[in-house]
Amino acid sequence: MTTTSTQVAIIGAGPAGLALASKLDRLGIDNVVIERRSQEYVLARIRAGILEQTTVDFLKDIGAAGRLEQEGIPHHGVRLAYNNRIIPVGLGANTGGKVVTAYGQTEVTKDLCDLRAASPNPTIYEAENVSLHDFDSARPYVLYDEQGVTKRLNCQLIAGCDGYHGVSRVSVPESAITTYEKVYPFGWLGMLADVPPVSPEVLYANARRGFALCSMRSWTRSRYYIQCDPDDKVENWTDDMFWDELKRRLPDEVSDNIQTGPSLEKSIAPLRSFIAEPLRFGRLLLAGDAAHVVPPTGAKGLNLAFSDVHYMSEAIETFTSDGHEDALSRYSERALARVWKTQRFSWYLTNLTHRFSDDPFDQRVKEAELAYVTTSQAGLQMIAENYVGMPL
Ligand code: APR
Ligand code: PHB
């Protein structure tokens, strides 16, 4: 068997794994990325595209923000809609000038892949049978098959960045991990279309028929979502049916102006909140979707992956320079504190804007809460502060 060694073995080449790899490159820490899929597969995923300022700053720091700075669209506010009304929530105005940037996650991943391509440290795509070993000792290693040949990678640390379905979290003995989960009784049907966005800022609509969301990828490409049954199938929805239902859920002034067109893509995603803790098991550290999943309301998934990577890279830098393991435990505590606050906000915004039952009382309470938070300075500030992202 071929054996190689590195300082950090990174499992997964999604946004978390690639961002960590580039940050470690900059810190002069050797690393190898091991990814189960092909690069083309990784780049084909379409996901939320709202970046917090801390995410933008991280991408600038590692040198992956060139295109983002040209093409990203700053949003100075978001909009909440209910009862045929639209309420603007100023972001900068309520947070001392912070904004978010609309830039698709697919583009972020592409920029990270391009940056990684210039790294002297390797990325192994299409690795099969990846398995993690001895991370409860000082000599962990990873086994994987590359083109049918089994390889061994010795390392000091393993970074589990392999998403919710990855191998890292499930390699930890069940007795060492606590998980929390909430599955919502609905999904989101998303559609991408080359039409100008109807709203210049992201609009979250609470409607009696169910939630709707207007977002964008550029000034010529829109992303819209409607709440749907979690077991619904994309094949049940023609483009016309989607547009009709979307319009029914939006205030008249929005639906009257919406430009429709053929879909480029339609997909259904379930909604769930999930957290595993701690994030450190000996020499294995988890980050991103491997450790936690948020419902997409608020677009926090990608941003949380970046804040984990920020804390993790600080911990790895300290650990590789002084060898003290305390830095690794502090990673778990620091990252989880932010994860829980962000989980709370994603859960809150989901509850506020979605239809959970047929009970008209529930709907009226949500409308009353929307009326309250959008007319209270404290309420507006709470939404804005969370939307732009908690400080690191
Ligand atoms: N071995 C190696 N790689 C694996 C394995 C495995 N056993 N299992 C999964 N992977 C890879 C996946 O193919 C994927 O490319 O790990 C990567 C994980 O990427 P993501 O699922 O995108 O997770 P993460 O990088 O944490 O990103 C978090 O991005 O993916 C979105 O919704 C997610 O917005 C969130 C953010
Ligand atoms: C998106 O642009 O895809 C998007 C925006 C905001 C969200 C979720 C998704 O809360």
mmCIF file of C-alpha atoms and ligand atoms in Angstrom, residues 11-17 34-37 41-42 45 47 105 127 130 161-167 287-290 301-302 305, ligand 1:
data_model
loop_
_atom_site.group_PDB
_atom_site.id
_atom_site.type_symbol
_atom_site.label_atom_id
_atom_site.label_comp_id
_atom_site.label_asym_id
_atom_site.label_seq_id
_atom_site.Cartn_x
_atom_site.Cartn_y
_atom_site.Cartn_z
ATOM 1 C CA ILE A 11 -12.327 15.052 4.075
ATOM 2 C CA GLY A 12 -14.660 16.671 1.497
ATOM 3 C CA ALA A 13 -14.139 19.321 -1.195
ATOM 4 C CA GLY A 14 -17.349 21.276 -0.595
ATOM 5 C CA PRO A 15 -17.141 24.932 0.455
ATOM 6 C CA ALA A 16 -15.962 24.051 3.989
ATOM 7 C CA GLY A 17 -13.178 21.682 2.903
ATOM 8 C CA ILE A 34 -9.957 13.843 -0.208
ATOM 9 C CA GLU A 35 -13.298 14.068 -2.058
ATOM 10 C CA ARG A 36 -15.654 11.227 -2.956
ATOM 11 C CA ARG A 37 -17.163 12.855 -6.057
ATOM 12 C CA TYR A 41 -20.316 16.911 -9.669
ATOM 13 C CA VAL A 42 -19.262 19.196 -6.807
ATOM 14 C CA ARG A 45 -24.859 21.852 -6.944
ATOM 15 C CA ARG A 47 -27.658 26.330 -3.233
ATOM 16 C CA GLN A 105 -22.816 29.224 -3.649
ATOM 17 C CA ALA A 127 -11.715 8.772 -3.797
ATOM 18 C CA VAL A 130 -12.765 6.733 2.560
ATOM 19 C CA CYS A 161 -15.790 18.625 6.058
ATOM 20 C CA ASP A 162 -17.781 15.965 4.214
ATOM 21 C CA GLY A 163 -21.323 17.224 4.621
ATOM 22 C CA TYR A 164 -24.364 15.708 6.300
ATOM 23 C CA HIS A 165 -24.033 12.326 4.519
ATOM 24 C CA GLY A 166 -20.262 12.073 4.977
ATOM 25 C CA VAL A 167 -18.217 9.428 6.745
ATOM 26 C CA ALA A 287 -17.062 21.607 10.272
ATOM 27 C CA GLY A 288 -19.980 22.707 8.090
ATOM 28 C CA ASP A 289 -22.827 20.382 7.143
ATOM 29 C CA ALA A 290 -20.951 17.397 8.620
ATOM 30 C CA GLY A 301 -25.709 27.116 5.825
ATOM 31 C CA LEU A 302 -22.755 28.313 3.786
ATOM 32 C CA ALA A 305 -19.453 26.554 7.289
HETATM 33 N N1 APR B 1 -15.438 10.967 1.546
HETATM 34 C C1 APR B 1 -14.996 12.108 0.920
HETATM 35 N N2 APR B 1 -15.808 13.134 0.608
HETATM 36 C C2 APR B 1 -17.097 13.031 0.940
HETATM 37 C C3 APR B 1 -17.616 11.882 1.606
HETATM 38 C C4 APR B 1 -16.721 10.832 1.885
HETATM 39 N N3 APR B 1 -17.152 9.711 2.488
HETATM 40 N N4 APR B 1 -18.927 12.069 1.807
HETATM 41 C C5 APR B 1 -19.234 13.281 1.308
HETATM 42 N N5 APR B 1 -18.131 13.861 0.775
HETATM 43 C C6 APR B 1 -18.023 15.152 0.096
HETATM 44 C C7 APR B 1 -19.270 15.508 -0.704
HETATM 45 O O1 APR B 1 -19.247 14.880 -1.984
HETATM 46 C C8 APR B 1 -19.174 17.018 -0.780
HETATM 47 O O2 APR B 1 -18.441 17.455 -1.921
HETATM 48 O O3 APR B 1 -17.937 16.199 1.062
HETATM 49 C C9 APR B 1 -18.415 17.416 0.485
HETATM 50 C C10 APR B 1 -19.302 18.124 1.492
HETATM 51 O O4 APR B 1 -19.748 19.333 0.944
HETATM 52 P P1 APR B 1 -21.132 20.027 1.373
HETATM 53 O O5 APR B 1 -22.193 18.997 1.533
HETATM 54 O O6 APR B 1 -21.364 21.142 0.410
HETATM 55 O O7 APR B 1 -20.839 20.575 2.865
HETATM 56 P P2 APR B 1 -19.989 21.822 3.385
HETATM 57 O O8 APR B 1 -18.708 21.962 2.644
HETATM 58 O O9 APR B 1 -19.986 21.689 4.863
HETATM 59 O O10 APR B 1 -20.836 23.069 2.967
HETATM 60 C C11 APR B 1 -21.784 23.655 3.801
HETATM 61 O O11 APR B 1 -22.568 24.351 1.730
HETATM 62 O O12 APR B 1 -23.165 22.366 0.824
HETATM 63 C C12 APR B 1 -23.672 23.526 1.332
HETATM 64 O O13 APR B 1 -25.866 23.279 2.215
HETATM 65 C C13 APR B 1 -24.509 23.326 2.506
HETATM 66 O O14 APR B 1 -24.724 25.573 2.599
HETATM 67 C C14 APR B 1 -24.111 24.507 3.238
HETATM 68 C C15 APR B 1 -22.647 24.589 3.037
#
